XYZ file of N, CA and C in Angstrom:
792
model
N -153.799 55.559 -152.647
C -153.376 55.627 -154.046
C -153.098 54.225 -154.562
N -153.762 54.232 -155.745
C -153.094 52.689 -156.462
C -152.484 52.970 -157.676
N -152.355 51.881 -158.232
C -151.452 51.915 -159.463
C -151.850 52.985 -160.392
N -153.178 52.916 -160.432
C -153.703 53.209 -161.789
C -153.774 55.124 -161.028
N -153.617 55.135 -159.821
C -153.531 56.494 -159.509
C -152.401 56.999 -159.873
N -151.361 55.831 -159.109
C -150.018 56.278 -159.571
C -149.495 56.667 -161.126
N -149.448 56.021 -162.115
C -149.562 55.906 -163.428
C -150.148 57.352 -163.848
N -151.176 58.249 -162.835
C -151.935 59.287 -163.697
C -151.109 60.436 -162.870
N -150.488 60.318 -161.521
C -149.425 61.471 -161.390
C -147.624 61.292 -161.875
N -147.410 60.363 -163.077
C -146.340 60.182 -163.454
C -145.273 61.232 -163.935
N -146.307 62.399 -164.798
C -145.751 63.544 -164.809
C -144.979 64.393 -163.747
N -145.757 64.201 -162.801
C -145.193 64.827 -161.264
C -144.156 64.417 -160.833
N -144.376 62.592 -161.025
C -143.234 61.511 -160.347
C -142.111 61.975 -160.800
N -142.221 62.259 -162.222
C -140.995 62.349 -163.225
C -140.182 63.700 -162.803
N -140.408 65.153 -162.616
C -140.369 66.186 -162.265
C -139.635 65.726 -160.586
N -140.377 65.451 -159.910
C -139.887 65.309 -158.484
C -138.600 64.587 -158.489
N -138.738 63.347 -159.492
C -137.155 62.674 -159.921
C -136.189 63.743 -159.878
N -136.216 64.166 -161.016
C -135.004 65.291 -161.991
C -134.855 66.336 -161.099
N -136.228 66.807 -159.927
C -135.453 68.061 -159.332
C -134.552 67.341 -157.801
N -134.918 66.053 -157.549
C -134.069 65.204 -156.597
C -132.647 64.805 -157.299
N -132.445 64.517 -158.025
C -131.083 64.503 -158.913
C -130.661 65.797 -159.006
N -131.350 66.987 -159.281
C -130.588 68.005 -159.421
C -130.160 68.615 -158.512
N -131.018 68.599 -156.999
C -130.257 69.145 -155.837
C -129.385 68.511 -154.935
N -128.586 67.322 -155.829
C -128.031 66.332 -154.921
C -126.767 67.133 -155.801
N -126.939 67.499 -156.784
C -124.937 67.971 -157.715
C -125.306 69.409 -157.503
N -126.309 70.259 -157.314
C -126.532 71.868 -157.484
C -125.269 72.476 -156.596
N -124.426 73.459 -157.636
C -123.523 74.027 -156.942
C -122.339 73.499 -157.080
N -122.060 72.059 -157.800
C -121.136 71.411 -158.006
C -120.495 71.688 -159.359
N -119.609 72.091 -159.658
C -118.772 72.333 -161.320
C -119.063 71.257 -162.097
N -119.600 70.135 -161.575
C -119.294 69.278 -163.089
C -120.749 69.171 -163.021
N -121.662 69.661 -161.778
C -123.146 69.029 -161.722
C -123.319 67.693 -162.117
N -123.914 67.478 -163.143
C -124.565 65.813 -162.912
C -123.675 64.826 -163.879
N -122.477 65.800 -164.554
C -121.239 65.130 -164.760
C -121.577 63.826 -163.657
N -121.112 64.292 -162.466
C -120.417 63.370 -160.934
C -121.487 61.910 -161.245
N -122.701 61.714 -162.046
C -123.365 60.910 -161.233
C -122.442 59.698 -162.523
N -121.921 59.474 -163.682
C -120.624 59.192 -164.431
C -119.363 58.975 -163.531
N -118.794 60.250 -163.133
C -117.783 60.050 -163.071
C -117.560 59.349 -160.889
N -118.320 59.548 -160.790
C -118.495 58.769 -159.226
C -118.312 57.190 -159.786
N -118.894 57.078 -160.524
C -118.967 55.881 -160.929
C -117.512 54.968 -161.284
N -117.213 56.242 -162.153
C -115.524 55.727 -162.725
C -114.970 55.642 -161.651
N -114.518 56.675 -160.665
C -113.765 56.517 -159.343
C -113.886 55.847 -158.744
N -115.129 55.248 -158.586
C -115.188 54.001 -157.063
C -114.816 53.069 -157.896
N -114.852 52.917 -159.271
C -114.441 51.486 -159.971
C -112.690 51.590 -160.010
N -112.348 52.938 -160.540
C -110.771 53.214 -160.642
C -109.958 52.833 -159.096
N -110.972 53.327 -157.894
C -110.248 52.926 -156.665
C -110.211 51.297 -156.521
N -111.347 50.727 -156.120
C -111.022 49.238 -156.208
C -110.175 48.429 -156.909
N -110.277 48.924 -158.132
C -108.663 48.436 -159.174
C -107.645 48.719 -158.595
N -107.146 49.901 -157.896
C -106.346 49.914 -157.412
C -105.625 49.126 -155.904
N -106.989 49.036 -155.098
C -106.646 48.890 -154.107
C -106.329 47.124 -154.235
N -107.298 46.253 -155.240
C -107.217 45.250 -155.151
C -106.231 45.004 -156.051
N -105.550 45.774 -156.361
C -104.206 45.372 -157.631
C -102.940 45.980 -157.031
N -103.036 46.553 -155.949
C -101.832 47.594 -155.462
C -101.268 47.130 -154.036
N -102.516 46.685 -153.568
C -102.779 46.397 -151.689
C -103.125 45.334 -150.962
N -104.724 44.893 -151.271
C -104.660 43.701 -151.403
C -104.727 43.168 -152.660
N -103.996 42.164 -153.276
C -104.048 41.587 -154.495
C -104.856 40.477 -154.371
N -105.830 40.472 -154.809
C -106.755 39.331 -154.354
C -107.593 38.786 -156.099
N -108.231 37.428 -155.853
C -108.864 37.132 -156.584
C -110.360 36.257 -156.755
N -110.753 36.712 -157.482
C -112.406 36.141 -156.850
C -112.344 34.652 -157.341
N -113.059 33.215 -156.266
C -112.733 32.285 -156.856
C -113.782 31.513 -157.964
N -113.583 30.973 -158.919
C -114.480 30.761 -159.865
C -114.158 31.552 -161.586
N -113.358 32.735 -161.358
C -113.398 33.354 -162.491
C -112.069 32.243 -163.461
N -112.805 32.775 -164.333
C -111.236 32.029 -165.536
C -110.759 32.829 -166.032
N -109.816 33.477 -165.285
C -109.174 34.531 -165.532
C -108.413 34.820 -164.258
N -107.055 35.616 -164.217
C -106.687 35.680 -162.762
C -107.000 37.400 -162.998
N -106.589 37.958 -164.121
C -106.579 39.606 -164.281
C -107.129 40.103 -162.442
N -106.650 40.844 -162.110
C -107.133 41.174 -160.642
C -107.937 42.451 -161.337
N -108.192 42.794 -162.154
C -109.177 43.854 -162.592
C -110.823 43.295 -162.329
N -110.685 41.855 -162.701
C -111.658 40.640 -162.321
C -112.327 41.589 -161.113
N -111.931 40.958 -160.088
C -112.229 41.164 -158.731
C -112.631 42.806 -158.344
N -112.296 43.554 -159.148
C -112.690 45.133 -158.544
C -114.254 44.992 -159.522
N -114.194 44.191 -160.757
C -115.442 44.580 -161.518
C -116.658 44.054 -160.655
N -116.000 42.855 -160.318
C -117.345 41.958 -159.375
C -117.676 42.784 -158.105
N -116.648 43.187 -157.499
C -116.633 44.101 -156.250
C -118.005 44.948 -156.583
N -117.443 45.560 -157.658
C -118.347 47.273 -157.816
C -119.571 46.186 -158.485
N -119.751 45.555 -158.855
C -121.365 45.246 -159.459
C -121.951 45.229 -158.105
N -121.835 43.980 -156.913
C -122.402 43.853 -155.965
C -122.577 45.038 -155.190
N -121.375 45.890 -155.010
C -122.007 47.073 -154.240
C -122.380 48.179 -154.758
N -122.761 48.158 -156.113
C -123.945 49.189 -156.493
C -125.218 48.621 -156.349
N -125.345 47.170 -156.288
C -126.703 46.796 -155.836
C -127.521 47.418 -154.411
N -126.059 46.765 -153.311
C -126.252 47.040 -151.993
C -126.528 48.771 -151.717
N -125.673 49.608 -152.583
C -125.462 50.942 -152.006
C -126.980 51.595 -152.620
N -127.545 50.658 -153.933
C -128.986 51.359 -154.134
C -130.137 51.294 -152.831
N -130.162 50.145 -152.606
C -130.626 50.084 -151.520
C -130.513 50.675 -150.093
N -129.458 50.544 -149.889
C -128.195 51.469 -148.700
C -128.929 52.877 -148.801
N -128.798 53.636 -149.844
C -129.175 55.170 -150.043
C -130.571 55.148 -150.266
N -131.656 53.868 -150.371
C -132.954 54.184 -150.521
C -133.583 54.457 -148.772
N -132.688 53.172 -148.166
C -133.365 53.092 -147.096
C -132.610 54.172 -146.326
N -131.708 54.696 -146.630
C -131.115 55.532 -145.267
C -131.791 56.808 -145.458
N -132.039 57.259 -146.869
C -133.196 58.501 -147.026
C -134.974 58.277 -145.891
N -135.045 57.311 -146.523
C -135.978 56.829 -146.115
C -136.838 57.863 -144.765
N -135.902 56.836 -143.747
C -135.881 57.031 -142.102
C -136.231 58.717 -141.813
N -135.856 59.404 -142.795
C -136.629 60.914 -142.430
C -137.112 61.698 -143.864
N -137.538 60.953 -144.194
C -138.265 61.384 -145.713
C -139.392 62.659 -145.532
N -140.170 61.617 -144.650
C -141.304 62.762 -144.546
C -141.054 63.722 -143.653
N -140.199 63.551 -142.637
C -139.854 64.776 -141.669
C -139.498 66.215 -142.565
N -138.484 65.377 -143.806
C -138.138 66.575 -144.070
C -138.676 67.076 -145.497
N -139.843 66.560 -145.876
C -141.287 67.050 -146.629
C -141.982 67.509 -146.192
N -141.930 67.714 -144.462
C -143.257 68.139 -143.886
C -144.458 68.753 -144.877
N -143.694 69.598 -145.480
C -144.347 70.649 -146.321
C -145.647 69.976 -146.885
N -145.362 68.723 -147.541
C -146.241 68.447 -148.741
C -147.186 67.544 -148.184
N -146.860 67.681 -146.277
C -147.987 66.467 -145.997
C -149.010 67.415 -145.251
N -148.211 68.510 -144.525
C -148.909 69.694 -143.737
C -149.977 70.533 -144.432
N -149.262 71.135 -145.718
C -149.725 72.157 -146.214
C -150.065 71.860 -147.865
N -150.253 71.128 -148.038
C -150.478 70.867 -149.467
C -151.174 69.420 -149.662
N -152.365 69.577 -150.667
C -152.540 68.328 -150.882
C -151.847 67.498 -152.015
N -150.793 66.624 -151.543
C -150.061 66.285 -151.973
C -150.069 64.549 -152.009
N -150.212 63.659 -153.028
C -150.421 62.142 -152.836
C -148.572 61.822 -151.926
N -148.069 61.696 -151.227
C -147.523 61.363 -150.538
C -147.064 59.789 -150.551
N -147.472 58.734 -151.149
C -147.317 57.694 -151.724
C -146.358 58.049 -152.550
N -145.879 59.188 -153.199
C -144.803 58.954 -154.297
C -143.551 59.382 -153.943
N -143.551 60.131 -152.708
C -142.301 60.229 -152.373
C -140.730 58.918 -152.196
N -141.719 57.839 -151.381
C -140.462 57.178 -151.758
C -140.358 56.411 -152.794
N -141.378 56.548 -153.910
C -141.157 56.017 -155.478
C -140.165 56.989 -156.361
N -139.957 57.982 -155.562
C -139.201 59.439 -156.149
C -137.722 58.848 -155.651
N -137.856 58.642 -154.390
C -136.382 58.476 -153.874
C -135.470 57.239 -154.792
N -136.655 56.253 -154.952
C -135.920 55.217 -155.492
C -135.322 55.091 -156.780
N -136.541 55.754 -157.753
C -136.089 55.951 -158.890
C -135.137 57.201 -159.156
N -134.697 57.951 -158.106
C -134.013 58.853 -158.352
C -132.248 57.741 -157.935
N -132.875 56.981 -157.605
C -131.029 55.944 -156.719
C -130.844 55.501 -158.104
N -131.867 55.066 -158.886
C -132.131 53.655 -159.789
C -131.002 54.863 -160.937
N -130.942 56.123 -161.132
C -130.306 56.888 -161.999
C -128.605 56.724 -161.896
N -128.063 56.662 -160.178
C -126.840 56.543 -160.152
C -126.935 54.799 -160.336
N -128.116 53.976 -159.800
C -127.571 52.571 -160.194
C -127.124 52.215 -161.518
N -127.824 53.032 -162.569
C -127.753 52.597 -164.002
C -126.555 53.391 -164.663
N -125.559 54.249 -164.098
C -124.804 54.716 -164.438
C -123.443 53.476 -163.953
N -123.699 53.236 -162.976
C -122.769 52.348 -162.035
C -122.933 51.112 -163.318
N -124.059 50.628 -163.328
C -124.033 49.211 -163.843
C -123.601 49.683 -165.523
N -123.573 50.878 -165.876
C -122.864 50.705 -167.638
C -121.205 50.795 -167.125
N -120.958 51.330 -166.153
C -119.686 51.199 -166.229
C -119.053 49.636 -166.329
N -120.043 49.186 -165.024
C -119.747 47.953 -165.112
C -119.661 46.852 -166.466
N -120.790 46.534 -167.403
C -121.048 46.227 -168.230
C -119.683 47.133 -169.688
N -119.489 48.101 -169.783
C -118.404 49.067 -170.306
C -116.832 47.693 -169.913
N -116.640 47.768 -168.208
C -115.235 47.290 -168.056
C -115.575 45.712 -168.460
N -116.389 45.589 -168.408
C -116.582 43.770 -168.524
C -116.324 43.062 -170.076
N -116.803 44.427 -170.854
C -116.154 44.140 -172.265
C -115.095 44.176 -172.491
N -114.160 44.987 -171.993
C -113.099 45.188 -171.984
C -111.952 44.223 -171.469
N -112.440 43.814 -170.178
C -111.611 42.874 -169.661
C -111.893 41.603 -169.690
N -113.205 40.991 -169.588
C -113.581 39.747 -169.914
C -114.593 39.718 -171.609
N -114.679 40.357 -172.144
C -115.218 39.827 -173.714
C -116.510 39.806 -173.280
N -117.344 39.796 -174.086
C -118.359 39.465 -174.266
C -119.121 38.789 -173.796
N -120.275 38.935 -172.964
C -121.125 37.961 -171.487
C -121.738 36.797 -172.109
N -121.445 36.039 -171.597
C -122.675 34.875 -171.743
C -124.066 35.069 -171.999
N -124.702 34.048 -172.114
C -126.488 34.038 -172.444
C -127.007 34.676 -171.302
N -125.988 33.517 -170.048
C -126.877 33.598 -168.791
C -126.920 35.338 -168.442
N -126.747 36.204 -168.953
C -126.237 37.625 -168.837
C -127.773 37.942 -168.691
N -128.607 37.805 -169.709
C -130.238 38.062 -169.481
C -131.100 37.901 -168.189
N -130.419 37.305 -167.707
C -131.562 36.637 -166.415
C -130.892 37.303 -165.452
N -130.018 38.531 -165.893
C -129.967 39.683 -164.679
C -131.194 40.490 -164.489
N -131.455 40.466 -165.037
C -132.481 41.798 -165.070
C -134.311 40.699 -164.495
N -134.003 39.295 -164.269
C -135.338 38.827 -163.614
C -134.886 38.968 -162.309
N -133.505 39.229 -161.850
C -133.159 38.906 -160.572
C -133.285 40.824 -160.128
N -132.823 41.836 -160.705
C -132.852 43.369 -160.539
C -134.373 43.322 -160.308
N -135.674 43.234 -161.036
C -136.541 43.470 -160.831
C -137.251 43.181 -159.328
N -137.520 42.429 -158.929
C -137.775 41.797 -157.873
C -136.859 42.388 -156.605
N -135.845 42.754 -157.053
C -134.479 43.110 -156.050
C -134.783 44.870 -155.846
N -135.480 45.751 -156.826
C -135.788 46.898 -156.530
C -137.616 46.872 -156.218
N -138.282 45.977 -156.498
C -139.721 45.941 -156.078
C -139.486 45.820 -154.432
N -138.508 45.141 -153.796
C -138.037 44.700 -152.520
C -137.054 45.926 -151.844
N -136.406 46.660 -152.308
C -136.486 48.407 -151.713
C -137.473 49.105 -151.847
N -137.959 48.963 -152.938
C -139.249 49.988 -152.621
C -139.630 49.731 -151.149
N -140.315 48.636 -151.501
C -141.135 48.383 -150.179
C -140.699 48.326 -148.531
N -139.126 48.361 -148.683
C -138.613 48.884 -147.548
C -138.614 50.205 -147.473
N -138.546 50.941 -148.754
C -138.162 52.261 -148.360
C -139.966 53.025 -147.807
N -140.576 52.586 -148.315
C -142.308 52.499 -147.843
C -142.285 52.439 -146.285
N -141.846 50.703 -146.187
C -141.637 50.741 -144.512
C -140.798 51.653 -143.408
N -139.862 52.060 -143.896
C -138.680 52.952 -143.099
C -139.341 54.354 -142.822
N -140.036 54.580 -144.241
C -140.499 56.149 -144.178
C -141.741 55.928 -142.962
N -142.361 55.129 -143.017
C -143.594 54.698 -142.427
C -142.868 55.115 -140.505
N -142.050 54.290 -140.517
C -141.304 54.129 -139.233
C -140.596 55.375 -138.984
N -140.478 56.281 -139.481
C -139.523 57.248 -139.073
C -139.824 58.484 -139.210
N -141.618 58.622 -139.336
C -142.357 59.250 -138.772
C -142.681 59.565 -136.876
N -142.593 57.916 -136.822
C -143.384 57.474 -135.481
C -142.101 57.249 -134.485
N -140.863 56.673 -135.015
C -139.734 56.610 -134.404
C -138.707 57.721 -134.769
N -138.488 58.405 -134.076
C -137.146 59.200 -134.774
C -135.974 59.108 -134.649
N -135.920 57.721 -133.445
C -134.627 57.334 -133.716
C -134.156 56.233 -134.811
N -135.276 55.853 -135.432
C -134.829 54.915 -137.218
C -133.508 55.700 -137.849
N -133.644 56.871 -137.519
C -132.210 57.623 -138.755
C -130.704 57.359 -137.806
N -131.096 56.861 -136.860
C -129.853 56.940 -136.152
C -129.848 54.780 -136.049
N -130.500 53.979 -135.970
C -130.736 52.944 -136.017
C -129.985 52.089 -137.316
N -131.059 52.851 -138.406
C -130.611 51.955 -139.772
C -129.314 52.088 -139.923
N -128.096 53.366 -139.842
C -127.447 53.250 -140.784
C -126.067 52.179 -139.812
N -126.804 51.618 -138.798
C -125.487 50.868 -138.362
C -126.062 48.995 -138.760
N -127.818 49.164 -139.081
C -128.056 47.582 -139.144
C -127.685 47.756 -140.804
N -127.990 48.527 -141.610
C -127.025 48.366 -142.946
C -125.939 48.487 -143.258
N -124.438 48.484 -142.065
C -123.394 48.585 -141.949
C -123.200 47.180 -142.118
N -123.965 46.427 -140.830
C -124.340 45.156 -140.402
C -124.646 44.577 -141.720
N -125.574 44.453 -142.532
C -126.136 44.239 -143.937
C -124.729 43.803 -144.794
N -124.186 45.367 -144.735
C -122.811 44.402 -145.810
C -122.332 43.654 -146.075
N -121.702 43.430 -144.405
C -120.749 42.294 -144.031
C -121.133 41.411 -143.983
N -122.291 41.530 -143.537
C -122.988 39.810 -143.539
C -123.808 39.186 -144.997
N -123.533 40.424 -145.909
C -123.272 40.204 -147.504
C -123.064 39.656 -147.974
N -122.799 38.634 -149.385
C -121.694 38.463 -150.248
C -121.439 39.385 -150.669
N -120.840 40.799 -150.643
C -120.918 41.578 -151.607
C -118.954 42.035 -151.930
N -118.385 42.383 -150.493
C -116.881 42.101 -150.597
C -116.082 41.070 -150.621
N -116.737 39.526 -150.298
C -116.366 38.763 -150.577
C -117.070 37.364 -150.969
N -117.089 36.456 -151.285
C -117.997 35.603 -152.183
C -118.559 34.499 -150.558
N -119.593 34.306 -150.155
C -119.743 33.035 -149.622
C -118.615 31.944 -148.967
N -118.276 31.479 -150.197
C -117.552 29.987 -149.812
C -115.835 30.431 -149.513
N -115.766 31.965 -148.719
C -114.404 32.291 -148.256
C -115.061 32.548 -146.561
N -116.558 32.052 -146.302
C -116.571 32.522 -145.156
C -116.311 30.960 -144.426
N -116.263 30.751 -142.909
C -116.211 29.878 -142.353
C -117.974 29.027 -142.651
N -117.538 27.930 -142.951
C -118.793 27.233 -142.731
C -120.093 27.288 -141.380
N -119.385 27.387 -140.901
C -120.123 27.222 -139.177
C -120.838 29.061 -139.152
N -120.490 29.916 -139.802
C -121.768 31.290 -140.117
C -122.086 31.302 -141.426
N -122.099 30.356 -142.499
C -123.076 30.586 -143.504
C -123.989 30.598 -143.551
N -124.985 30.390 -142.405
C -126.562 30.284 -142.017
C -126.690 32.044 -141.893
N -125.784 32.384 -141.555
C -126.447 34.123 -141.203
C -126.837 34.719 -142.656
N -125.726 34.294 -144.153
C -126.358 34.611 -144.852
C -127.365 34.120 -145.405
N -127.635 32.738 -145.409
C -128.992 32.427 -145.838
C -130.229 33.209 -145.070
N -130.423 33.713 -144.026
C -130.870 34.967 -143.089
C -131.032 35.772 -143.910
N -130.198 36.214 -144.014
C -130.180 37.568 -145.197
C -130.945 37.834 -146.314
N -131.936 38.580 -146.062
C -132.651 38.630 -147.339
C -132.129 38.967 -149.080
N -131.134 39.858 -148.679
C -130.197 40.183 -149.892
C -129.550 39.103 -150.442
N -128.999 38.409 -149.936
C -127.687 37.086 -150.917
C -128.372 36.498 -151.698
N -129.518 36.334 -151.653
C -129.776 35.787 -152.888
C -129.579 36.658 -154.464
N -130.022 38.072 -154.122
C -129.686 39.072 -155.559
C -128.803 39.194 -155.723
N -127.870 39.445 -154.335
C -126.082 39.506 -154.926
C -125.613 37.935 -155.552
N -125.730 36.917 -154.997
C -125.092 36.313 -155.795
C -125.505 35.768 -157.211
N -126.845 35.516 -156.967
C -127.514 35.476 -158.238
C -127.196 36.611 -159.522
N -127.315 37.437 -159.380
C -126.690 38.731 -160.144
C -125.460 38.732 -160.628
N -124.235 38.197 -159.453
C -123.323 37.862 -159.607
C -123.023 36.658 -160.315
N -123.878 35.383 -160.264
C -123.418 34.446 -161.261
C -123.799 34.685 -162.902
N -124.821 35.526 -162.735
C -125.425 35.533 -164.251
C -124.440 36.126 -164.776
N -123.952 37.338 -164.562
C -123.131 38.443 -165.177
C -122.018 37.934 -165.326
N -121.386 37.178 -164.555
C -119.615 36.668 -164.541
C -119.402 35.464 -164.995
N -120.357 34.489 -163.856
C -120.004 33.307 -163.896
C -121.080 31.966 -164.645
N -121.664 32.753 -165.421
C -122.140 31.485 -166.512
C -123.345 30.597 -165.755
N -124.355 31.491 -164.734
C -124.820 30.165 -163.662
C -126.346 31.181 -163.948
N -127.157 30.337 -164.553
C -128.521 30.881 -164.116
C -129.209 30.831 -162.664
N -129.998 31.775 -162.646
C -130.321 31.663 -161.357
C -131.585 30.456 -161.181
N -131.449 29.983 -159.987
C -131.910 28.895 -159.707
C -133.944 29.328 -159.177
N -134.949 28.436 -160.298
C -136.056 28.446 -160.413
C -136.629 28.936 -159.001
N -136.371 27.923 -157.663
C -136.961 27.768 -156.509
C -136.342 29.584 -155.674
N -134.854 29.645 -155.971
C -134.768 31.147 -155.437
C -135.331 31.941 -155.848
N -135.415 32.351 -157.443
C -136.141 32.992 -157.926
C -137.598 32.868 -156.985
N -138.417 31.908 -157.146
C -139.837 31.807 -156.835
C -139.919 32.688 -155.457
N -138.887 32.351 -154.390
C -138.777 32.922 -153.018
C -138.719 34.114 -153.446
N -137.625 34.421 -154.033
C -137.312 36.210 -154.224
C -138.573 36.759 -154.638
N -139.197 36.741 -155.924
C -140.093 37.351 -155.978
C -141.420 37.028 -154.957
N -141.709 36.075 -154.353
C -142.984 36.390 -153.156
C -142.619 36.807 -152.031
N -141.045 37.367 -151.779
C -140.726 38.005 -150.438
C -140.520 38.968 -151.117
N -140.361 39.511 -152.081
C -140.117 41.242 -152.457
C -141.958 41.842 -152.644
N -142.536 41.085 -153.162
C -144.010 41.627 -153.420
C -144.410 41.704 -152.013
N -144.687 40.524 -151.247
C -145.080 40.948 -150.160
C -144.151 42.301 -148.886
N -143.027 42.393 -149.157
C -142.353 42.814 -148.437
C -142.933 44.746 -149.079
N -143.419 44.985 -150.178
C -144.093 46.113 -150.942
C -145.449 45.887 -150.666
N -145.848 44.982 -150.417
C -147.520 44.983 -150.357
C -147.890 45.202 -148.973
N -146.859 44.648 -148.209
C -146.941 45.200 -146.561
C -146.463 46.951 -146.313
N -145.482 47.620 -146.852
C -144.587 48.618 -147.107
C -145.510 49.681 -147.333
N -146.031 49.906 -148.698
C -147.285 50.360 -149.412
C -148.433 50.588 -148.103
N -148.949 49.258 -147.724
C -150.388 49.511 -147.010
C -150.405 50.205 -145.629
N -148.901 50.307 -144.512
C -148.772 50.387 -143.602
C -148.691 52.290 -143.949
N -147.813 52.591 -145.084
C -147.765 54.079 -145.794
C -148.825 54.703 -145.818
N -149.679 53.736 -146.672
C -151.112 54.643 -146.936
C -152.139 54.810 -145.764
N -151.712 53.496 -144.764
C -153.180 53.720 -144.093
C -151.992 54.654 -142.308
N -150.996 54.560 -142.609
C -150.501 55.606 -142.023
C -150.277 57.191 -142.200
N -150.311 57.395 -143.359
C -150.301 58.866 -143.957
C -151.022 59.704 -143.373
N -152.464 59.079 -142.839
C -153.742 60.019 -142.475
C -153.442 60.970 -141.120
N -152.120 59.896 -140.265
C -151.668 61.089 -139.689
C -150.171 61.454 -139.346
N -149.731 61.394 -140.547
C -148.268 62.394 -140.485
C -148.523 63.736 -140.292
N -149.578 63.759 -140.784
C -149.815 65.219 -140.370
C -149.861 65.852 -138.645
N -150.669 65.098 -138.252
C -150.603 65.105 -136.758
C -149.408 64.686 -136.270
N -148.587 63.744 -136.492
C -147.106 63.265 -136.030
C -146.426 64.600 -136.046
N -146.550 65.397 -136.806
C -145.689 66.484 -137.590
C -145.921 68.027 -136.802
């Protein structure tokens, strides 16, 4: 399948979205209320915890408000947790589609374009909250506020293509579902995402330059808060390690598909 295939089962894509959102709240009283109000709560808890427990403050802001620090908190880890929930689906995607690879001819390429854009629904709920408290507590964003969305793009072209690879892998491995969710435990911490860089010891800041992620979290993070465009040469990296990291993802999917069926 290519683009221009993809593009002509969009109708389907779209459908497979909305009924993946709907059986994630089905049965729930507020139903898809939660994918809102999840949002408010994990933001309402961090306020608390970082205003109640630890009182902490992120360094760089001009402002001490400790509300600061829960907003930055929750931006970075709705980035991480989109990803977090693309790839941890991932690892048994098709196991538990069998259906549509066994018995149906089904393009199978869109499943994890389904998964993602079905995350990308709670990401964009997460990020108005965010954008919502940021007016509120810090005024009105800077310019550099635009050049979030060159750093998001590239940053979800780069799950896809993991979530491509994972599904790929967790056909053939079945222990990936038991694997990933402790190297994306690992992922966090070795994050900026709970705490900024320049609070870690100097002598392991190389692990995050490792990290394929720190560049979107903090980049993301300076545009939105701290007044700092993102820098030309990261950018350039980010986007030729997210394309290729989808262009490898994609091809290993398709020219593996031919036998999930037999795996299965």
């Amino acid at each position: 399948m290519n683009l221009k295939q993809a593009w002509g089962h969009r109708h389907l894509t779209m459908f497979l979205v909305r009924r993946e959102i709907e059986q994630r709240y089905r049965g729930s009283a507020l139903g898809l209320f939660w994918i809102l109000l999840s949002s408010l709560l994990m933001l309402g808890i961090y306020t608390f915890v970082f205003n109640v427990i630890f009182v902490s403050r992120w360094p760089g802001m001009q402002t001490d408000r400790v509300e600061v620090f829960a907003i930055v908190l929750f931006a970075g880890l709705s980035m991480y947790t989109l990803a977090s929930e693309c790839w941890s689906r991932a690892t048994s995607l098709i196991t538990d589609n069998a259906t549509y690879v066994t018995k149906v001819v089904f393009p199978v390429e869109l499943l994890p374009l389904v998964v993602v854009l079905a995350s990308l629904v709670q990401f964009a709920a997460n990020f108005l909250i965010v954008v919502i408290a940021s007016l509120l507590v810090l005024g009105p964003p800077s310019l550099t506020a635009i050049s979030f969305i060159i750093v998001l793009i590239p940053f979800v072209i780069l799950v896809l293509g993991g979530t491509y690879l994972l599904a790929f892998a967790g056909v053939f491995i079945r222990d990936m579902r038991m694997i990933v969710p402790f190297v994306l435990t690992a992922l966090l911490y070795l994050s900026p995402v709970l705490y900024p860089v320049q609070n870690t010891p100097v002598s392991i800041r190389y692990l995050f330059n490792l990290n394929p992620l720190s560049f979107f979290f903090e980049a993301a993070r300076g545009a939105l808060f701290f007044d700092q465009w993102p820098s030309l040469g990261g950018l350039a990296v980010a986007w030729l390690m997210s394309l290729a990291v989808f262009g490898l993802g994609f091809y290993v999917f398709h020219r593996g598909a031919r036998a999930f069926a037999d795996v299965l």
